[in-house]
Short mmCIF file of C-alpha atoms in Angstrom, two decimals:
data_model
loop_
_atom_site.label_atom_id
_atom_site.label_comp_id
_atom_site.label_asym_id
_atom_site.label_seq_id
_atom_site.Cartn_x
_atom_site.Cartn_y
_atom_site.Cartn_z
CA UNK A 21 45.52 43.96 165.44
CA UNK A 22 48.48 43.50 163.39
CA UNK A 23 51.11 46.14 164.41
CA UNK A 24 53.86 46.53 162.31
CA UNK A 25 57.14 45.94 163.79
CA UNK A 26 59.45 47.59 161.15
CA UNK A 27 59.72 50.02 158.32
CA UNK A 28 62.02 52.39 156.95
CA UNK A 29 60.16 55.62 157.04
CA UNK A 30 57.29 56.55 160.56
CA UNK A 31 55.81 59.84 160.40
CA UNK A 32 54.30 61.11 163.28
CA UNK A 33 50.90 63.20 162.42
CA UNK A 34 48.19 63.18 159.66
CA UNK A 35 48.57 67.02 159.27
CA UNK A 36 49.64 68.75 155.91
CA UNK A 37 53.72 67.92 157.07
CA UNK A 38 53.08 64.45 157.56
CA UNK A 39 50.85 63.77 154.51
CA UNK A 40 52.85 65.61 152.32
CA UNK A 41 55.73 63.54 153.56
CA UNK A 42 54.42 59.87 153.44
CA UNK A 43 53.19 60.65 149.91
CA UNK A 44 56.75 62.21 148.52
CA UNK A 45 58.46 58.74 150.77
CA UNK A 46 56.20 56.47 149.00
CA UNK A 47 56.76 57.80 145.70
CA UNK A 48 60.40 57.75 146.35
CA UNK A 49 60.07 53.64 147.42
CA UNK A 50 60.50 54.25 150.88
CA UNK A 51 58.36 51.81 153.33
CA UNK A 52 56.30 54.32 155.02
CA UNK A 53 54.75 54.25 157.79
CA UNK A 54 52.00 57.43 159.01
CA UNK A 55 50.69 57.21 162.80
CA UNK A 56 48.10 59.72 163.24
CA UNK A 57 46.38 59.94 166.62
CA UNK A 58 43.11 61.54 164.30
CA UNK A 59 40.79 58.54 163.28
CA UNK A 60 41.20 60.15 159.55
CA UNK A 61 43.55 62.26 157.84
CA UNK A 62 44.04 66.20 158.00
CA UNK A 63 45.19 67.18 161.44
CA UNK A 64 44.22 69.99 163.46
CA UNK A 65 43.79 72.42 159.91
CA UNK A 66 42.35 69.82 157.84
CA UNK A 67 40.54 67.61 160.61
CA UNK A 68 37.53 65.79 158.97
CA UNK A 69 37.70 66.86 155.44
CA UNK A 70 36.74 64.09 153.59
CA UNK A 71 33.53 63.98 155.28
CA UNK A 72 33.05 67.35 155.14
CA UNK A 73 33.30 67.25 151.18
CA UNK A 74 31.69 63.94 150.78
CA UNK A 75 28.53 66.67 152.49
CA UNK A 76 29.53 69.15 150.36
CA UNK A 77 27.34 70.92 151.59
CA UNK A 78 26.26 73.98 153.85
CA UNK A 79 29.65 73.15 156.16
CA UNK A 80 32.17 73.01 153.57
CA UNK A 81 31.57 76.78 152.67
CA UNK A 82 31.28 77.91 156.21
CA UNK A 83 34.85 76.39 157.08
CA UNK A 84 36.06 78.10 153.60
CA UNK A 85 38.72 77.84 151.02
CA UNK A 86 41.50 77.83 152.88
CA UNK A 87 40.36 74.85 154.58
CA UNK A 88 39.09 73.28 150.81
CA UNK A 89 42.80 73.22 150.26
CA UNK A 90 43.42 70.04 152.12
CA UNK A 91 41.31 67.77 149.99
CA UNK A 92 44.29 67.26 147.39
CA UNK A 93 46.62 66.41 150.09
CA UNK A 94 44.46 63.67 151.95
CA UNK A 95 43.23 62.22 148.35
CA UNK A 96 47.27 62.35 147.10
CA UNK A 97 47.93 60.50 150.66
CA UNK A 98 45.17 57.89 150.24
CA UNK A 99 46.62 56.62 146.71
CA UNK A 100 49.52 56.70 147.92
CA UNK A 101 49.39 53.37 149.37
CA UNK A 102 51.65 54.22 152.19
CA UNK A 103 50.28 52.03 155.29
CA UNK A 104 47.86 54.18 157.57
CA UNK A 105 48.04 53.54 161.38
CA UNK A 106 45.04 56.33 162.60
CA UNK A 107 43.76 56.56 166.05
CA UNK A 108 47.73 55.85 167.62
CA UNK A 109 48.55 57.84 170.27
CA UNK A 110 52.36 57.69 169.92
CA UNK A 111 53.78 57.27 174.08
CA UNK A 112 57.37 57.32 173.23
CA UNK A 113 59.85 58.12 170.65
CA UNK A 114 63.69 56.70 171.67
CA UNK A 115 66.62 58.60 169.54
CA UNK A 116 67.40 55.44 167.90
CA UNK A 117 64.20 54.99 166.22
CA UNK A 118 61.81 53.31 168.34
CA UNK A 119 57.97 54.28 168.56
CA UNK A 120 55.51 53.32 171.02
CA UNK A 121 52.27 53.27 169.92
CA UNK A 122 48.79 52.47 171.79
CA UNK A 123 45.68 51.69 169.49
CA UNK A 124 42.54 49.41 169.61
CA UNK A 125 43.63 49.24 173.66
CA UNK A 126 46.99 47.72 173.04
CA UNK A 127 50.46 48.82 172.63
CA UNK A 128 53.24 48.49 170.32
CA UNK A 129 56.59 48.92 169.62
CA UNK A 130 57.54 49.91 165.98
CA UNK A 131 61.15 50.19 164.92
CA UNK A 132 62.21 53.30 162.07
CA UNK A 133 65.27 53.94 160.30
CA UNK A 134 64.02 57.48 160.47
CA UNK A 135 61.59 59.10 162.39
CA UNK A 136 59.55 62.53 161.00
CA UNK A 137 58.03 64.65 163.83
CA UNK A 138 55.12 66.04 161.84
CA UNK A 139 52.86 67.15 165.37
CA UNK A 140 51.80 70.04 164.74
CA UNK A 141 50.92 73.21 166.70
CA UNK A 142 49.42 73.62 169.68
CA UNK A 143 47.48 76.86 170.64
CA UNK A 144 49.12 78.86 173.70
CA UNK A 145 47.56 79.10 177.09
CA UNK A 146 46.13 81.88 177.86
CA UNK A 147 45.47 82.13 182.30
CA UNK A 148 42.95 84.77 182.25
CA UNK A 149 41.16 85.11 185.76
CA UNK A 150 37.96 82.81 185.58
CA UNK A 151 39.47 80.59 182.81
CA UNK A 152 38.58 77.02 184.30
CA UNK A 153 34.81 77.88 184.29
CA UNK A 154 32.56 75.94 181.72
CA UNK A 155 32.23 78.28 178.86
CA UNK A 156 35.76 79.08 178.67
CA UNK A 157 37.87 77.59 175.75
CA UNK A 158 40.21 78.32 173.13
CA UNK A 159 38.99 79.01 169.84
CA UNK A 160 40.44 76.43 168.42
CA UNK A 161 38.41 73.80 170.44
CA UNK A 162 35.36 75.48 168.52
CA UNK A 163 36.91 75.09 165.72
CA UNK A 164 37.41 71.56 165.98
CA UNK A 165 33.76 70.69 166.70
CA UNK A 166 32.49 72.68 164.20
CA UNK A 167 34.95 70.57 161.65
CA UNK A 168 34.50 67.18 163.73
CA UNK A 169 30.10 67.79 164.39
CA UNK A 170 29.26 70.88 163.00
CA UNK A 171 28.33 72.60 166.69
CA UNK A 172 28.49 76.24 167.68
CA UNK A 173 27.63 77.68 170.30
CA UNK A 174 24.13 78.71 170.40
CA UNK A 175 24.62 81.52 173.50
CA UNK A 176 25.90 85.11 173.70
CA UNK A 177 29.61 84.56 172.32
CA UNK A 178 32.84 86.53 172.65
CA UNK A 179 36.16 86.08 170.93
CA UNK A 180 39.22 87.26 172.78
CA UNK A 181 43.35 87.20 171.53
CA UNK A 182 45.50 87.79 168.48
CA UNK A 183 46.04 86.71 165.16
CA UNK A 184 44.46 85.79 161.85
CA UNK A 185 43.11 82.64 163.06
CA UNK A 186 40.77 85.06 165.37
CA UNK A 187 38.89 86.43 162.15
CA UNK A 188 38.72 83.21 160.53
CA UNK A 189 37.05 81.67 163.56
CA UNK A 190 34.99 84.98 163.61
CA UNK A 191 33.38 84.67 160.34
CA UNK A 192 32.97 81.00 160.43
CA UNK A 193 30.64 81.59 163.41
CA UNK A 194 28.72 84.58 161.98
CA UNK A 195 28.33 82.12 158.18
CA UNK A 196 27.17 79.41 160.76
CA UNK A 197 24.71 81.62 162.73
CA UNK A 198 26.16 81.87 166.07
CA UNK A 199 25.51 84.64 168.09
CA UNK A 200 28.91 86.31 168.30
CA UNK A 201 28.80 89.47 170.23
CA UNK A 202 32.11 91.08 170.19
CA UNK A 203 35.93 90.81 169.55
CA UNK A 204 38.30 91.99 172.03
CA UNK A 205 41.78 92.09 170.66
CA UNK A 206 44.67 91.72 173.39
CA UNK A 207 48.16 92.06 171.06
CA UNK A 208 50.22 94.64 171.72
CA UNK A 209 50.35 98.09 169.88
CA UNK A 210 52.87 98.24 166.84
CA UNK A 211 55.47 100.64 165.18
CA UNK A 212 54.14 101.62 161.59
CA UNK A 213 57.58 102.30 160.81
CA UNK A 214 58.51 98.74 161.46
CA UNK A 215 55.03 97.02 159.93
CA UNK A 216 56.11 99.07 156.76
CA UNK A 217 59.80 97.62 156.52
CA UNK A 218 58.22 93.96 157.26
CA UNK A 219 55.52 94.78 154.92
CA UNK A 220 58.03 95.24 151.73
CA UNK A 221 59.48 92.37 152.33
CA UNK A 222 56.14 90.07 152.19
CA UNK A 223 56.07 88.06 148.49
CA UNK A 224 54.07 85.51 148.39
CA UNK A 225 51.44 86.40 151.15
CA UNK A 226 49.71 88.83 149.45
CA UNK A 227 46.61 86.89 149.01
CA UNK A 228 46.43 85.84 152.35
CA UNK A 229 46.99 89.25 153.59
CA UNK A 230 43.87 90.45 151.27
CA UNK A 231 42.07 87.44 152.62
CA UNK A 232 42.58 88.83 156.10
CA UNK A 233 41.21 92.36 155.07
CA UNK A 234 37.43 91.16 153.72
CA UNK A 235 37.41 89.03 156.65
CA UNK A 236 37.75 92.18 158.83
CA UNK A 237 35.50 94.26 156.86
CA UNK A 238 32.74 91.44 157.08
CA UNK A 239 32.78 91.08 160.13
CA UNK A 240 32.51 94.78 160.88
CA UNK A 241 29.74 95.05 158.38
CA UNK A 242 27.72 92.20 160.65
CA UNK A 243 27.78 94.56 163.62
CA UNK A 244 30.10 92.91 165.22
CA UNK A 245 32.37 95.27 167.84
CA UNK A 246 36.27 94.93 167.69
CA UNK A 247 37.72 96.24 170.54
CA UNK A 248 41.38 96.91 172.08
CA UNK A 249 40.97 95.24 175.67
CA UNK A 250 43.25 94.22 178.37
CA UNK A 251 42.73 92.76 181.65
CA UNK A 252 40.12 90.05 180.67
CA UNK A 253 38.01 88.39 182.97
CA UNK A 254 35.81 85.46 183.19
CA UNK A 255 33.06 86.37 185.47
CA UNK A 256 30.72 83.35 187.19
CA UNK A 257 29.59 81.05 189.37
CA UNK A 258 29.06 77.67 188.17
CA UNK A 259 29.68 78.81 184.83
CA UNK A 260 30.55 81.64 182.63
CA UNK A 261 28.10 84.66 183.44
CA UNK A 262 29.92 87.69 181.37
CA UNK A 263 33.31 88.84 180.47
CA UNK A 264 34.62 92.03 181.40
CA UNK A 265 37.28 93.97 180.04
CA UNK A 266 39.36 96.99 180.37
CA UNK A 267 39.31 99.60 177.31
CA UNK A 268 40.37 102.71 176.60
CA UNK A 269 40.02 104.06 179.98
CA UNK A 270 36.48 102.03 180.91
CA UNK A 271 35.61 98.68 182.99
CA UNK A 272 33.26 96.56 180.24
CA UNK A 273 30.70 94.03 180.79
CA UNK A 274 29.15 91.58 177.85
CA UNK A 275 27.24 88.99 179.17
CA UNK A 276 28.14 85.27 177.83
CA UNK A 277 27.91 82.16 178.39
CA UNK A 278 31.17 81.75 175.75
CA UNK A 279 34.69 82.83 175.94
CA UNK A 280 37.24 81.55 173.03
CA UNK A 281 40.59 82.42 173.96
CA UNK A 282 43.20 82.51 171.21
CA UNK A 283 47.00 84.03 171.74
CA UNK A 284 48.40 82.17 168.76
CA UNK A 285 50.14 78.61 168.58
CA UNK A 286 52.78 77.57 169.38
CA UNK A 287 55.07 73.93 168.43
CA UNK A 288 54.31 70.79 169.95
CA UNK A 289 57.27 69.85 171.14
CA UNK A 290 56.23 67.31 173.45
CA UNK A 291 57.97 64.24 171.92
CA UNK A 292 61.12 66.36 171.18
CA UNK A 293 61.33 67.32 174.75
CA UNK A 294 60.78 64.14 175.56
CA UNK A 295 63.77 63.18 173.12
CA UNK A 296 66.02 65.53 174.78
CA UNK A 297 66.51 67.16 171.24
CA UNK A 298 68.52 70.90 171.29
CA UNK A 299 65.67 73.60 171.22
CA UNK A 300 66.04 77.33 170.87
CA UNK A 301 63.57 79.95 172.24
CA UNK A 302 61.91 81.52 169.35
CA UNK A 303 61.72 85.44 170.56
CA UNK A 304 59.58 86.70 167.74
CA UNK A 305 57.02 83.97 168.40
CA UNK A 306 57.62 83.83 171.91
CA UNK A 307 58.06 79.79 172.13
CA UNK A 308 60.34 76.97 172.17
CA UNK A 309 61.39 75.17 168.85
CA UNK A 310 63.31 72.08 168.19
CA UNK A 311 67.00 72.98 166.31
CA UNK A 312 66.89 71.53 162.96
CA UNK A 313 68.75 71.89 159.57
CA UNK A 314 67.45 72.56 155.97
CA UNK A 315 66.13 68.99 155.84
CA UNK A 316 64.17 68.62 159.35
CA UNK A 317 66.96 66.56 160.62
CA UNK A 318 67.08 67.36 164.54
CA UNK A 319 70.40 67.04 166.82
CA UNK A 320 69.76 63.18 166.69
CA UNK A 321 70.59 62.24 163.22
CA UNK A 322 67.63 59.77 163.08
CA UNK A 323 64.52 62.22 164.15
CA UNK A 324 62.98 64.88 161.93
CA UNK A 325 60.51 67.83 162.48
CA UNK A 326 58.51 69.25 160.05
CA UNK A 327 55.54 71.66 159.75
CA UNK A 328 54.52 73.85 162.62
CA UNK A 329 56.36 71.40 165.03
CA UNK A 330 59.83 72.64 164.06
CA UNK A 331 58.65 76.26 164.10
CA UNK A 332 54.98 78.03 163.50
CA UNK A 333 55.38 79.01 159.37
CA UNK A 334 51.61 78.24 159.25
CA UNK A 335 49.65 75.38 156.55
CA UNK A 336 50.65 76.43 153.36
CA UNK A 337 54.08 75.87 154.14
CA UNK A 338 54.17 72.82 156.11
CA UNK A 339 53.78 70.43 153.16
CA UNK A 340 57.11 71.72 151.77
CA UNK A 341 58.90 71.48 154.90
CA UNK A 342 57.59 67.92 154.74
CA UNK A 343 58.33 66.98 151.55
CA UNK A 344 62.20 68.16 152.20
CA UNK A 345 62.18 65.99 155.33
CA UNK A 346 61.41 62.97 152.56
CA UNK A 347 63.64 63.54 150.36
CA UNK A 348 66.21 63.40 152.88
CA UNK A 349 65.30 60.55 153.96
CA UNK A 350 65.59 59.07 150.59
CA UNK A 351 69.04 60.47 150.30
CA UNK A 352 70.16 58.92 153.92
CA UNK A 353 68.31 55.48 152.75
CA UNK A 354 70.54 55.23 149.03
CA UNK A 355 67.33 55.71 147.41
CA UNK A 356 68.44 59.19 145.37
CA UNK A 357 72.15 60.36 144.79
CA UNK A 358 73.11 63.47 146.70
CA UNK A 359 72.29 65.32 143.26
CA UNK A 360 69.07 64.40 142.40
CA UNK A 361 68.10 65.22 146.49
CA UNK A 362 69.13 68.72 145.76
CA UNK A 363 67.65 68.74 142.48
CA UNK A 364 64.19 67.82 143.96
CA UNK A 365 64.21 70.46 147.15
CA UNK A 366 64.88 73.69 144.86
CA UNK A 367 60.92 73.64 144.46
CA UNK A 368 59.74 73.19 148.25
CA UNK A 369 62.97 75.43 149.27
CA UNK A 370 61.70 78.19 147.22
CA UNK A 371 57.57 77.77 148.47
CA UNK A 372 59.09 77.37 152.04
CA UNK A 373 61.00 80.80 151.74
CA UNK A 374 58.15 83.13 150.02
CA UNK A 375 56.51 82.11 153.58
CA UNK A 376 58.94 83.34 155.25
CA UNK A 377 58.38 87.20 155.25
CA UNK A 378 54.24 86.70 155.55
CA UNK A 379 55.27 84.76 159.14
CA UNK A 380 58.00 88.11 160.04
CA UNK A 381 54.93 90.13 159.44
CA UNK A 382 52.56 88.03 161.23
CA UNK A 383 54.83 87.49 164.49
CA UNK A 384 55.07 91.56 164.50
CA UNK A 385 51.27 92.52 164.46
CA UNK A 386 50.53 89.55 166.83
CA UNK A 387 52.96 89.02 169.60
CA UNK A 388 51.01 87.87 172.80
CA UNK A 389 50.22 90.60 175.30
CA UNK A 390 52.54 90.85 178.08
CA UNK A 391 49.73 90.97 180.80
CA UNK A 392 48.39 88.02 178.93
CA UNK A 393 51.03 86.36 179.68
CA UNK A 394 52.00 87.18 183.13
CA UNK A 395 49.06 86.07 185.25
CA UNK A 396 47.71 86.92 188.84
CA UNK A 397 48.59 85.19 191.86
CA UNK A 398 44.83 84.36 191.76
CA UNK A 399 45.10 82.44 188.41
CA UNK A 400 44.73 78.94 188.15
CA UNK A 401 48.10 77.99 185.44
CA UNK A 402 47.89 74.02 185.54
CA UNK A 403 44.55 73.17 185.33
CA UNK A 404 45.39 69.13 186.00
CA UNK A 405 46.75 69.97 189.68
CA UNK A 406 44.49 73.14 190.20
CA UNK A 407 47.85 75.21 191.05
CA UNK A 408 47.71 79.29 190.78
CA UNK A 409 50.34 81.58 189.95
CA UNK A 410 50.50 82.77 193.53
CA UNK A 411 51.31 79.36 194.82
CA UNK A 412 54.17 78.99 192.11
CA UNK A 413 55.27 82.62 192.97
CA UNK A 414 55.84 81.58 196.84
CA UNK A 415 57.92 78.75 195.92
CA UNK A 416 59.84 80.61 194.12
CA UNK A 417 60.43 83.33 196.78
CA UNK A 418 60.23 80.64 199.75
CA UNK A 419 61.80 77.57 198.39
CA UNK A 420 64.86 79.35 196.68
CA UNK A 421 63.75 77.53 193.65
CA UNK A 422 66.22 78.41 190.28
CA UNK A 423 65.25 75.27 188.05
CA UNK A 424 61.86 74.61 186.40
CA UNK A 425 62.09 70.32 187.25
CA UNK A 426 61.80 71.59 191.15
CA UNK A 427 59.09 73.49 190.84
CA UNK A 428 57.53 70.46 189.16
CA UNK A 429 58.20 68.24 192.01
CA UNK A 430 57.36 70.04 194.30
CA UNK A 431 54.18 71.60 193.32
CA UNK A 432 53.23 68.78 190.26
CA UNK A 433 52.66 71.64 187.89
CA UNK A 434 53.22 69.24 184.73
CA UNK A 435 52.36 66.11 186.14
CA UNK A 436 48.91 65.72 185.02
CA UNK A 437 46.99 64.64 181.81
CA UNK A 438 48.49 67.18 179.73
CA UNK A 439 51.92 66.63 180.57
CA UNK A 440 52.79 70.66 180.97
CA UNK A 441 51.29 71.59 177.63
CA UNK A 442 48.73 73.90 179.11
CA UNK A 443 51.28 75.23 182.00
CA UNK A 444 54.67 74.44 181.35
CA UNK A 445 55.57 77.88 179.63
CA UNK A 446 53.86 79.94 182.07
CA UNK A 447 55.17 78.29 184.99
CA UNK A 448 58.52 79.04 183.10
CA UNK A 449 57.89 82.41 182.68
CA UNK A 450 56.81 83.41 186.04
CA UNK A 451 60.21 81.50 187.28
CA UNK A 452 61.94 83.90 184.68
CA UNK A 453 60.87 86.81 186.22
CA UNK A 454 61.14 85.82 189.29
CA UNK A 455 64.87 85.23 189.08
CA UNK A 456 65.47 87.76 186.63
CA UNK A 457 66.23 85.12 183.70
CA UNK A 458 65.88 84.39 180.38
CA UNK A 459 63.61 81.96 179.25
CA UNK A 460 66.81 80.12 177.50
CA UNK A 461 68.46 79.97 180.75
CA UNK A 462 64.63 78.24 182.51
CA UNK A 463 64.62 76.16 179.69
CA UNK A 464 61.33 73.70 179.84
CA UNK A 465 59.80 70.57 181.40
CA UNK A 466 62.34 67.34 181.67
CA UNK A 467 59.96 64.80 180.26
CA UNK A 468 59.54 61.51 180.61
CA UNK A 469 57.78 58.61 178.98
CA UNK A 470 54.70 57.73 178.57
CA UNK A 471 54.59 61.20 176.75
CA UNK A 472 50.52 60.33 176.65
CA UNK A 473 48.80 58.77 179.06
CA UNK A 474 49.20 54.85 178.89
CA UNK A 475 47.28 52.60 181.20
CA UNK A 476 49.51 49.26 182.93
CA UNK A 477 47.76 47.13 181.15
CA UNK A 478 48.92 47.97 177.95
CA UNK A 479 52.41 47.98 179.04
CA UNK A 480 52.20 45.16 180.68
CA UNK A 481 51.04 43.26 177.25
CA UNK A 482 53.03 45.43 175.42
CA UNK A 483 53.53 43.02 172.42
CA UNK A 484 56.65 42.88 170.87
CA UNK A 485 58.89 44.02 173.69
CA UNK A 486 62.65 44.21 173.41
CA UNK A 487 65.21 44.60 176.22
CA UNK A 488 68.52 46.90 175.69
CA UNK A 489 70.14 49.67 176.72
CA UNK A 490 68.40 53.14 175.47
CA UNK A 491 70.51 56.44 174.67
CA UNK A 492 71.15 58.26 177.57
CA UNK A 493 69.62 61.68 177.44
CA UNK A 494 72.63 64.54 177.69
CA UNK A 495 72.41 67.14 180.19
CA UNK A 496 74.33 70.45 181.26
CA UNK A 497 73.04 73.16 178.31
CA UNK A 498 69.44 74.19 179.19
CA UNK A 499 68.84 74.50 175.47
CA UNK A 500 69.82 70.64 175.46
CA UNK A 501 67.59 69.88 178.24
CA UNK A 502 64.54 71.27 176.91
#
């Protein structure tokens, strides 16, 4: 392996942020650098779409249009002769530029002028009793091996949570033939008067929005059930047996042997955590969001978000917010005069705001369920350690505990694989309540490097090492220390 040592431009994630930025850079003459931790180009939205086209054919209609729409930007990306680094998990990002990488079962240090955050989104936990049993998974996960393989589940099926991306997943399964017995919805009930006032304000989402409606009424016409539910249980021994459900007054029962969760996404924000960039909590989408300015650029001048990482706007607008990120890159670089930056953004500006009142209306129909996310004292909430919400509760109450980084040492919630991404917001939240605090004031995880897991070896051949002092990571503000 030859791993490059240097460039002027890394972006972090083959998604439709990152591709849309390494193809504006290289345009612009910018040495540009993508690490994607995907063996090809697309993401999470667009995983796998140039072999799904290059099959054109039963799968590619399944998945649909809206997933069709990626093909320009991996084909724009591939001529754009900007150097391609997939399968990288990225370890480390330091706030003056440097990236560790591990691929091919070595690691690497690569040095960036400036560093995009393109990473993406990252669906929320949902720690519904019974959740760890085989059979339970999000519905993205089934969404990605239909994309990746082509597989759906071939037993009794139900979809549970809130959003769009729930009747999407729904009719995929029904085009691909999966049995797919019912759809409980969990978000909470909403003012008309206030869905109206949102609903004026919507521009550019009007196709989407009409999109949504025939998906609704298909899957209706299949005989599909959509029900209100609350209180949703996994129900098993081994595996999942059935999933019950409270609605309208009754105790349910479907028997399953699948359960996709889905309660929305949320931003990765792993490597900005792990930066100690400023974060703010996003009430509306219920989730924590790097700070950033018009451009992407974060509260360290030389790291930029973009795409659902810097705040969920959803697919169609993360290219723009990429493209910006480029161009200002360009500017900081002396590659374009101050004008001509300004000239170029008016476009992506403009796309990026005719998003913006599609996502208002979006985070008001589908804000996560309260009871979905406070869980029992039965409930597993990290999965890595095997840790319930009861156990987090009494150290709470019996500990004294005010600050999320002790209940992390003391019960490893956010020590495992995952590094908090499937617990650290719950465990958060139940600390909230607990103390009767805002989720600004619990703040998040203090993370540390290797952000993914890196075995000694690696670092212990890391190849182009370099000794010298690192920027200290500030502390005080929780919104700093997120």
């Amino acid at each position: 392996m030859t791993a490059p040592r240097t460039c002027q431009f890394a972006v972090i994630g083959g998604g439709p942020a990152g591709l849309a930025a390494a193809t504006l850079a290289a345009r612009l003459g910018i040495d540009t650098v993508l690490l994607d931790e995907q063996p090809t180009p697309g993401g999470q939205v667009y995983r796998n779409i140039e072999a799904v086209n290059r099959a054109s054919g039963r799968l590619l209609k399944i998945l649909g249009k809206h997933y069709a729409h990626g093909s320009a930007l991996v084909e724009a990306f591939r001529q754009s002769g900007v150097r391609y680094e997939p399968s990288s998990s990225i370890w480390q990002v330091t706030p003056n530029g440097k990236i560790g990488v591990s691929q091919s079962g070595q690691a690497y240090l690569l040095k960036a002028d400036r560093v995009l955050i393109a990473t993406g989104a990252v669906e929320r936990p949902v720690p519904v009793p019974g959740w760890t049993l085989p059979g339970v998974m999000t519905a993205g996960a089934v969404q990605t091996l239909m994309k990746a393989a082509g597989i759906v589940p071939d037993g009794d099926t139900v979809l549970a949570g809130s959003g769009p991306l729930v009747y999407l997943i729904a009719l995929q399964l029904l085009s691909a033939g999966a049995p797919l017995r019912a759809i409980l919805q969990t978000q909470n009930p909403t003012s008309w008067f206030s869905t109206i006032r949102l609903l004026s304000q919507v521009r550019a989402g009007a196709g989407d929005m009409l999109d949504g409606l025939k998906w609704i009424r298909a899957i209706k016409s299949s005989g599909v059930r959509i029900l209100h539910a609350s209180d949703i249980r996994s129900e098993g021994r081994d595996r999942l047996e059935a999933v019950t459900f409270q609605s309208r007054g009754q105790r349910h029962r479907i028997d399953a042997s699948a359960l996709l969760l889905h309660e929305g996404v949320i931003p990765n924000i792993q490597l900005t955590a792990s930066l100690r960039c400023a974060h703010r909590w996003d009430e509306a989408q219920v989730a924590w969001a790097p700070v950033a300015d018009q451009w992407g650029t974060t509260s360290h001048e030389r790291i930029a978000v973009a795409g659902d990482g810097a705040g969920i706007r959803g697919a169609k607008a993360a290219p723009h917010s990429g493209r910006l990120a480029a161009l200002e890159t360009a500017f900081r670089l002396g590659l374009i005069s101050m004008k001509e930056r300004d000239r170029l953004t008016t476009g992506p500006k403009q796309a990026l705001t005719r998003q913006v009142g599609l996502r208002s209306l979006l985070d008001h129909l589908y804000s996560p369920s309260e009871a979905i996310r406070t869980p029992a004292d039965d409930d597993i909430v990290c999965r890595c350690e095997e840790v319930s919400a009861g156990e987090i509760r009494q150290l709470v109450d019996g500990q004294g505990f005010v600050e999320l980084d002790q209940l992390k040492s003391q019960s490893r919630c956010g020590m495992g694989l995952c590094q908090g991404r499937m617990c650290g917001q719950t465990i958060a939240r139940i600390l909230a309540e607990h103390r009767s605090l805002s989720m600004k004031d619990v703040g998040y995880f203090r993370l540390r490097i290797p952000v993914k897991p890196l075995p000694l070896e690696q670092l212990a051949h890391l190849q182009n090492a370099e000794y010298g002092p690192e920027l200290s990571a500030s502390s005080g503000d929780p919104s700093q220390r997120v």
